[in-house]
Amino acid sequence: MRGILASSIGVTCAAALALPSAPPAAASASSASSAGAPAPVADVATRTAGTADARADARADVPGSTRSLPLRPLTRDRASGAVLGLTPRTVRPFSLLGVVWDDPSADLHGRVQVRTRAAGTGEWTDWQDVETHYTQHGADPDSSEAATGKARGATAPLWVGESDGVEVRVLPQAGDPEDVDPLDTGPDEGASGGEGAGEGGEVSTLPAGMRLDLVDPGEAEPGEFAEGAEEPRTGVMTAAAQAASAANSALVPLGATHIPSLTAEETRKELVTLRGTELTEQQQAKPYIGPRPSIVTRRGWGADESLREKSFVYTSKVKAAFVHHTASGNNYSCSQAPSLIRGFYRYHTKSLGWRDIGYNFLVDKCGRIYEGRAGGVAKPVKGAHTMGFNSKTTGIAVIGSYGSKKPSSKAVKAVARLTAWKLGLHGMNPKKKTSLTSGGGNLYAKGTKVKMKVISGHRDGFNTSCPGGKLYKKLSSVRSKAAEYQGR
C-alpha cells in the first residue's frame, strides 16, 4: 500500500506564562532525597510561543490544548552529567504530559521523572518515572508519514489526572541499561534507559530541543457516548467529522457514537455485504469470523477532527494484529478513558507530529473498545503503531502499563473479541502464523520477510518491552479465545 498524504498537521503550542510555585519544602526535599538525585536549583519559567495555533488554543471554544515548556539545566551530577528539567511551578490545568525533542531518530538514554500537583487537593505526588522509549510506535522509516519532516522524538505520555503544578528532571544514563517499562517494572526489571547508552561508565548525551508538553484533553461535547447509547449524535458536524463518521457508514448511521455488537449470524451476513466479492467460495460457505464487538467511535470519545490530516491512508489487507500497552500508567477510571484517548490523540498529532493517533483501536481496563485512527473500523486503515510493520497489520493498545501489573480479564477478553472479528474480516486464523515484510526497524532490516504470529506483541516486531511482560504472557490465551470466537 502506498498512501498519499493530502494535508499537513500544524504543530505549534499555546502561549502562556507558567508562574512559579513551590510545594512544601519538606515534601520536596524528601522526594529528592529518596530518589537519590540532586535537588534542582531555581529556574525561570519559560514558554515557547506559537502564532496562529497559540491564539486558537487560547480560545475557550477550542477543545483541549497543548503547552510546551523548554527544559533548562538544573545542576550537574558527577555520575550522570547535566540534569535538565523544570523547578516546581504553577501552570494552567492539564491531565497528561510527555517530554518531546527535535530528532525522532534520537533515543533518550536517561531517566525522566516528574512530580505533579493535583488541581483538586493541592497535594504533590511523589516522583514518577516516565517511559523514555516510545517513537518505535511510529510510522515506518521510509513511509510518507515519516517523510513529512514534522515527526519528533518523545517519551510515552503519562496520565496524571487534572493537575496545575509540575516539576521535571531528566538525568542522562551511564552504562548500558535495558529497555523496560519504568512505570510498572517487576522485581527483576530496572529503570528504563534503552539500548545504545554509553558503555564503560560513559555518559549519554541528551537529545537536542527537549521540552515538556502539557496536554489538556478538553471536555467532550454534551452527549458523549454513554453505555447503552446507540443513537447518532445530533447537531452540526464539521466536514472532517462527517468524513470520519462516514467511514463507518456501512455499519452505523452518520454521527453515531457507538457501533453496536452483532450476533455471530449477523456478523457473517455483514461480512458478505462488506467483502462479498473478495471472499472465496469456501469463505462464503463457511466464514470464520468472530461476532462484531461493541465499539465506541471517534465521535463517541470526542475526537477533535481538526487535529488530524484530512485524508485516510489504507493498507491492502490485515494479516496480523500487534498488541500494545500505552505505557501511560494505570491510575485512571474507566469513565476517564475517553479523556485519556483524547490526550493520546492530541499528543500524537500536536506533539509528535503524526497524521493521527497511531493505534487503530484502544481497549480500556473495563474491556470497552474504541476506534483509533480514522478511516473506518472495518477497513484496513494503516496505523503508526509498530515501526517496520504497519503495512498489512492493525494495532491494538490496551490503556495502561503492564510490565508487572496484570491486565484485567475484561481487557484481555476484549482484545480476543476484537481480533476475532477484525482478523476474520480478512480470513486470518488467530492461531496461525503469517508472512510480513519489514519496513525497517531494530530487529529486522527493511525488506526482510518475517514469519510472525497472526496475533503478536509489539516486541515481536521491534526490540521494546511493549506491551509489557504481563500483557505479553496473555497473548497465548488471546489467540486461543479469538480462534474459538471465530468458530475454529
PDB file of N, CA, C and O in Angstrom, residues 282-322:
ATOM      1  N   GLN A 282     -15.244 -20.931  -0.484  1.00  0.00           N
ATOM      2  CA  GLN A 282     -15.181 -21.591   0.827  1.00  0.00           C
ATOM      3  C   GLN A 282     -15.473 -20.596   1.950  1.00  0.00           C
ATOM      4  O   GLN A 282     -16.182 -20.914   2.902  1.00  0.00           O
ATOM      5  N   GLN A 283     -14.936 -19.367   1.844  1.00  0.00           N
ATOM      6  CA  GLN A 283     -15.178 -18.349   2.868  1.00  0.00           C
ATOM      7  C   GLN A 283     -16.643 -17.927   2.889  1.00  0.00           C
ATOM      8  O   GLN A 283     -17.194 -17.642   3.949  1.00  0.00           O
ATOM      9  N   GLN A 284     -17.252 -17.879   1.718  1.00  0.00           N
ATOM     10  CA  GLN A 284     -18.665 -17.522   1.671  1.00  0.00           C
ATOM     11  C   GLN A 284     -19.529 -18.627   2.261  1.00  0.00           C
ATOM     12  O   GLN A 284     -20.531 -18.357   2.928  1.00  0.00           O
ATOM     13  N   ALA A 285     -19.124 -19.879   2.019  1.00  0.00           N
ATOM     14  CA  ALA A 285     -19.899 -21.017   2.524  1.00  0.00           C
ATOM     15  C   ALA A 285     -19.749 -21.159   4.039  1.00  0.00           C
ATOM     16  O   ALA A 285     -20.723 -21.443   4.749  1.00  0.00           O
ATOM     17  N   LYS A 286     -18.517 -20.960   4.544  1.00  0.00           N
ATOM     18  CA  LYS A 286     -18.278 -21.097   5.981  1.00  0.00           C
ATOM     19  C   LYS A 286     -17.233 -20.070   6.430  1.00  0.00           C
ATOM     20  O   LYS A 286     -16.060 -20.381   6.584  1.00  0.00           O
ATOM     21  N   PRO A 287     -17.658 -18.844   6.635  1.00  0.00           N
ATOM     22  CA  PRO A 287     -16.704 -17.812   7.061  1.00  0.00           C
ATOM     23  C   PRO A 287     -16.330 -17.971   8.535  1.00  0.00           C
ATOM     24  O   PRO A 287     -17.198 -18.211   9.379  1.00  0.00           O
ATOM     25  N   TYR A 288     -15.040 -17.871   8.811  1.00  0.00           N
ATOM     26  CA  TYR A 288     -14.567 -17.916  10.200  1.00  0.00           C
ATOM     27  C   TYR A 288     -14.350 -16.478  10.657  1.00  0.00           C
ATOM     28  O   TYR A 288     -13.355 -15.839  10.304  1.00  0.00           O
ATOM     29  N   ILE A 289     -15.282 -16.000  11.429  1.00  0.00           N
ATOM     30  CA  ILE A 289     -15.190 -14.620  11.923  1.00  0.00           C
ATOM     31  C   ILE A 289     -15.922 -14.522  13.252  1.00  0.00           C
ATOM     32  O   ILE A 289     -16.992 -15.108  13.439  1.00  0.00           O
ATOM     33  N   GLY A 290     -15.324 -13.800  14.196  1.00  0.00           N
ATOM     34  CA  GLY A 290     -15.958 -13.609  15.493  1.00  0.00           C
ATOM     35  C   GLY A 290     -17.069 -12.583  15.411  1.00  0.00           C
ATOM     36  O   GLY A 290     -17.058 -11.701  14.540  1.00  0.00           O
ATOM     37  N   PRO A 291     -18.041 -12.642  16.309  1.00  0.00           N
ATOM     38  CA  PRO A 291     -19.121 -11.643  16.337  1.00  0.00           C
ATOM     39  C   PRO A 291     -18.557 -10.235  16.499  1.00  0.00           C
ATOM     40  O   PRO A 291     -17.619 -10.025  17.272  1.00  0.00           O
ATOM     41  N   ARG A 292     -19.099  -9.316  15.748  1.00  0.00           N
ATOM     42  CA  ARG A 292     -18.612  -7.934  15.852  1.00  0.00           C
ATOM     43  C   ARG A 292     -18.836  -7.402  17.256  1.00  0.00           C
ATOM     44  O   ARG A 292     -19.952  -7.428  17.774  1.00  0.00           O
ATOM     45  N   PRO A 293     -17.786  -6.900  17.904  1.00  0.00           N
ATOM     46  CA  PRO A 293     -17.953  -6.362  19.262  1.00  0.00           C
ATOM     47  C   PRO A 293     -18.476  -4.927  19.229  1.00  0.00           C
ATOM     48  O   PRO A 293     -18.433  -4.250  18.195  1.00  0.00           O
ATOM     49  N   SER A 294     -18.932  -4.464  20.354  1.00  0.00           N
ATOM     50  CA  SER A 294     -19.336  -3.067  20.502  1.00  0.00           C
ATOM     51  C   SER A 294     -18.091  -2.178  20.454  1.00  0.00           C
ATOM     52  O   SER A 294     -17.074  -2.489  21.094  1.00  0.00           O
ATOM     53  N   ILE A 295     -18.161  -1.083  19.706  1.00  0.00           N
ATOM     54  CA  ILE A 295     -17.010  -0.185  19.549  1.00  0.00           C
ATOM     55  C   ILE A 295     -17.465   1.258  19.708  1.00  0.00           C
ATOM     56  O   ILE A 295     -18.424   1.690  19.060  1.00  0.00           O
ATOM     57  N   VAL A 296     -16.786   2.018  20.546  1.00  0.00           N
ATOM     58  CA  VAL A 296     -17.041   3.452  20.682  1.00  0.00           C
ATOM     59  C   VAL A 296     -16.340   4.152  19.516  1.00  0.00           C
ATOM     60  O   VAL A 296     -15.147   3.960  19.299  1.00  0.00           O
ATOM     61  N   THR A 297     -17.072   4.957  18.770  1.00  0.00           N
ATOM     62  CA  THR A 297     -16.490   5.650  17.621  1.00  0.00           C
ATOM     63  C   THR A 297     -15.677   6.863  18.059  1.00  0.00           C
ATOM     64  O   THR A 297     -15.712   7.280  19.222  1.00  0.00           O
ATOM     65  N   ARG A 298     -14.982   7.447  17.109  1.00  0.00           N
ATOM     66  CA  ARG A 298     -14.226   8.668  17.394  1.00  0.00           C
ATOM     67  C   ARG A 298     -15.167   9.779  17.870  1.00  0.00           C
ATOM     68  O   ARG A 298     -14.830  10.544  18.773  1.00  0.00           O
ATOM     69  N   ARG A 299     -16.332   9.850  17.273  1.00  0.00           N
ATOM     70  CA  ARG A 299     -17.314  10.836  17.724  1.00  0.00           C
ATOM     71  C   ARG A 299     -17.753  10.525  19.149  1.00  0.00           C
ATOM     72  O   ARG A 299     -18.061  11.430  19.930  1.00  0.00           O
ATOM     73  N   GLY A 300     -17.776   9.249  19.490  1.00  0.00           N
ATOM     74  CA  GLY A 300     -18.165   8.850  20.827  1.00  0.00           C
ATOM     75  C   GLY A 300     -17.176   9.266  21.895  1.00  0.00           C
ATOM     76  O   GLY A 300     -17.572   9.630  23.004  1.00  0.00           O
ATOM     77  N   TRP A 301     -15.857   9.188  21.582  1.00  0.00           N
ATOM     78  CA  TRP A 301     -14.877   9.604  22.603  1.00  0.00           C
ATOM     79  C   TRP A 301     -14.466  11.067  22.478  1.00  0.00           C
ATOM     80  O   TRP A 301     -13.662  11.575  23.257  1.00  0.00           O
ATOM     81  N   GLY A 302     -15.086  11.772  21.517  1.00  0.00           N
ATOM     82  CA  GLY A 302     -14.900  13.228  21.465  1.00  0.00           C
ATOM     83  C   GLY A 302     -13.701  13.690  20.685  1.00  0.00           C
ATOM     84  O   GLY A 302     -13.064  14.689  21.060  1.00  0.00           O
ATOM     85  N   ALA A 303     -13.342  13.003  19.584  1.00  0.00           N
ATOM     86  CA  ALA A 303     -12.186  13.408  18.780  1.00  0.00           C
ATOM     87  C   ALA A 303     -12.409  14.780  18.152  1.00  0.00           C
ATOM     88  O   ALA A 303     -13.460  15.035  17.562  1.00  0.00           O
ATOM     89  N   ASP A 304     -11.425  15.654  18.258  1.00  0.00           N
ATOM     90  CA  ASP A 304     -11.422  16.922  17.543  1.00  0.00           C
ATOM     91  C   ASP A 304     -10.810  16.637  16.178  1.00  0.00           C
ATOM     92  O   ASP A 304      -9.590  16.549  16.035  1.00  0.00           O
ATOM     93  N   GLU A 305     -11.649  16.478  15.165  1.00  0.00           N
ATOM     94  CA  GLU A 305     -11.181  16.021  13.859  1.00  0.00           C
ATOM     95  C   GLU A 305     -10.303  17.040  13.137  1.00  0.00           C
ATOM     96  O   GLU A 305      -9.688  16.724  12.127  1.00  0.00           O
ATOM     97  N   SER A 306     -10.212  18.263  13.661  1.00  0.00           N
ATOM     98  CA  SER A 306      -9.340  19.259  13.038  1.00  0.00           C
ATOM     99  C   SER A 306      -7.866  18.990  13.326  1.00  0.00           C
ATOM    100  O   SER A 306      -6.983  19.557  12.669  1.00  0.00           O
ATOM    101  N   LEU A 307      -7.568  18.126  14.295  1.00  0.00           N
ATOM    102  CA  LEU A 307      -6.173  17.853  14.659  1.00  0.00           C
ATOM    103  C   LEU A 307      -5.480  16.935  13.660  1.00  0.00           C
ATOM    104  O   LEU A 307      -4.267  17.015  13.474  1.00  0.00           O
ATOM    105  N   ARG A 308      -6.220  16.051  13.035  1.00  0.00           N
ATOM    106  CA  ARG A 308      -5.605  15.065  12.145  1.00  0.00           C
ATOM    107  C   ARG A 308      -5.516  15.586  10.717  1.00  0.00           C
ATOM    108  O   ARG A 308      -6.122  16.600  10.356  1.00  0.00           O
ATOM    109  N   GLU A 309      -4.750  14.854   9.901  1.00  0.00           N
ATOM    110  CA  GLU A 309      -4.736  15.165   8.478  1.00  0.00           C
ATOM    111  C   GLU A 309      -6.048  14.724   7.850  1.00  0.00           C
ATOM    112  O   GLU A 309      -6.698  13.784   8.308  1.00  0.00           O
ATOM    113  N   LYS A 310      -6.446  15.387   6.777  1.00  0.00           N
ATOM    114  CA  LYS A 310      -7.776  15.185   6.229  1.00  0.00           C
ATOM    115  C   LYS A 310      -7.964  13.826   5.568  1.00  0.00           C
ATOM    116  O   LYS A 310      -9.031  13.225   5.657  1.00  0.00           O
ATOM    117  N   SER A 311      -6.946  13.353   4.881  1.00  0.00           N
ATOM    118  CA  SER A 311      -7.108  12.109   4.125  1.00  0.00           C
ATOM    119  C   SER A 311      -6.930  10.889   5.012  1.00  0.00           C
ATOM    120  O   SER A 311      -6.359  10.961   6.107  1.00  0.00           O
ATOM    121  N   PHE A 312      -7.445   9.757   4.532  1.00  0.00           N
ATOM    122  CA  PHE A 312      -7.249   8.473   5.202  1.00  0.00           C
ATOM    123  C   PHE A 312      -6.244   7.664   4.380  1.00  0.00           C
ATOM    124  O   PHE A 312      -6.233   7.735   3.151  1.00  0.00           O
ATOM    125  N   VAL A 313      -5.420   6.883   5.069  1.00  0.00           N
ATOM    126  CA  VAL A 313      -4.429   6.045   4.387  1.00  0.00           C
ATOM    127  C   VAL A 313      -4.715   4.586   4.719  1.00  0.00           C
ATOM    128  O   VAL A 313      -4.887   4.232   5.884  1.00  0.00           O
ATOM    129  N   TYR A 314      -4.771   3.758   3.689  1.00  0.00           N
ATOM    130  CA  TYR A 314      -5.113   2.347   3.869  1.00  0.00           C
ATOM    131  C   TYR A 314      -3.973   1.448   3.411  1.00  0.00           C
ATOM    132  O   TYR A 314      -3.136   1.828   2.597  1.00  0.00           O
ATOM    133  N   THR A 315      -3.956   0.256   3.973  1.00  0.00           N
ATOM    134  CA  THR A 315      -3.081  -0.802   3.505  1.00  0.00           C
ATOM    135  C   THR A 315      -3.973  -1.815   2.785  1.00  0.00           C
ATOM    136  O   THR A 315      -5.197  -1.695   2.809  1.00  0.00           O
ATOM    137  N   SER A 316      -3.377  -2.777   2.089  1.00  0.00           N
ATOM    138  CA  SER A 316      -4.180  -3.645   1.219  1.00  0.00           C
ATOM    139  C   SER A 316      -5.089  -4.599   1.985  1.00  0.00           C
ATOM    140  O   SER A 316      -6.229  -4.846   1.580  1.00  0.00           O
ATOM    141  N   LYS A 317      -4.638  -5.137   3.103  1.00  0.00           N
ATOM    142  CA  LYS A 317      -5.436  -6.047   3.920  1.00  0.00           C
ATOM    143  C   LYS A 317      -4.827  -6.130   5.306  1.00  0.00           C
ATOM    144  O   LYS A 317      -3.774  -5.540   5.567  1.00  0.00           O
ATOM    145  N   VAL A 318      -5.480  -6.857   6.194  1.00  0.00           N
ATOM    146  CA  VAL A 318      -4.963  -7.034   7.558  1.00  0.00           C
ATOM    147  C   VAL A 318      -4.609  -8.500   7.751  1.00  0.00           C
ATOM    148  O   VAL A 318      -5.489  -9.363   7.809  1.00  0.00           O
ATOM    149  N   LYS A 319      -3.310  -8.768   7.845  1.00  0.00           N
ATOM    150  CA  LYS A 319      -2.828 -10.141   8.016  1.00  0.00           C
ATOM    151  C   LYS A 319      -2.458 -10.456   9.458  1.00  0.00           C
ATOM    152  O   LYS A 319      -2.305 -11.627   9.817  1.00  0.00           O
ATOM    153  N   ALA A 320      -2.268  -9.427  10.274  1.00  0.00           N
ATOM    154  CA  ALA A 320      -1.837  -9.647  11.661  1.00  0.00           C
ATOM    155  C   ALA A 320      -2.276  -8.482  12.532  1.00  0.00           C
ATOM    156  O   ALA A 320      -2.527  -7.376  12.039  1.00  0.00           O
ATOM    157  N   ALA A 321      -2.350  -8.738  13.827  1.00  0.00           N
ATOM    158  CA  ALA A 321      -2.654  -7.707  14.816  1.00  0.00           C
ATOM    159  C   ALA A 321      -1.506  -7.622  15.810  1.00  0.00           C
ATOM    160  O   ALA A 321      -1.060  -8.649  16.339  1.00  0.00           O
ATOM    161  N   PHE A 322      -1.022  -6.410  16.053  1.00  0.00           N
ATOM    162  CA  PHE A 322       0.008  -6.182  17.058  1.00  0.00           C
ATOM    163  C   PHE A 322      -0.641  -5.582  18.303  1.00  0.00           C
ATOM    164  O   PHE A 322      -1.389  -4.602  18.220  1.00  0.00           O
TER     165      PHE A 322
END
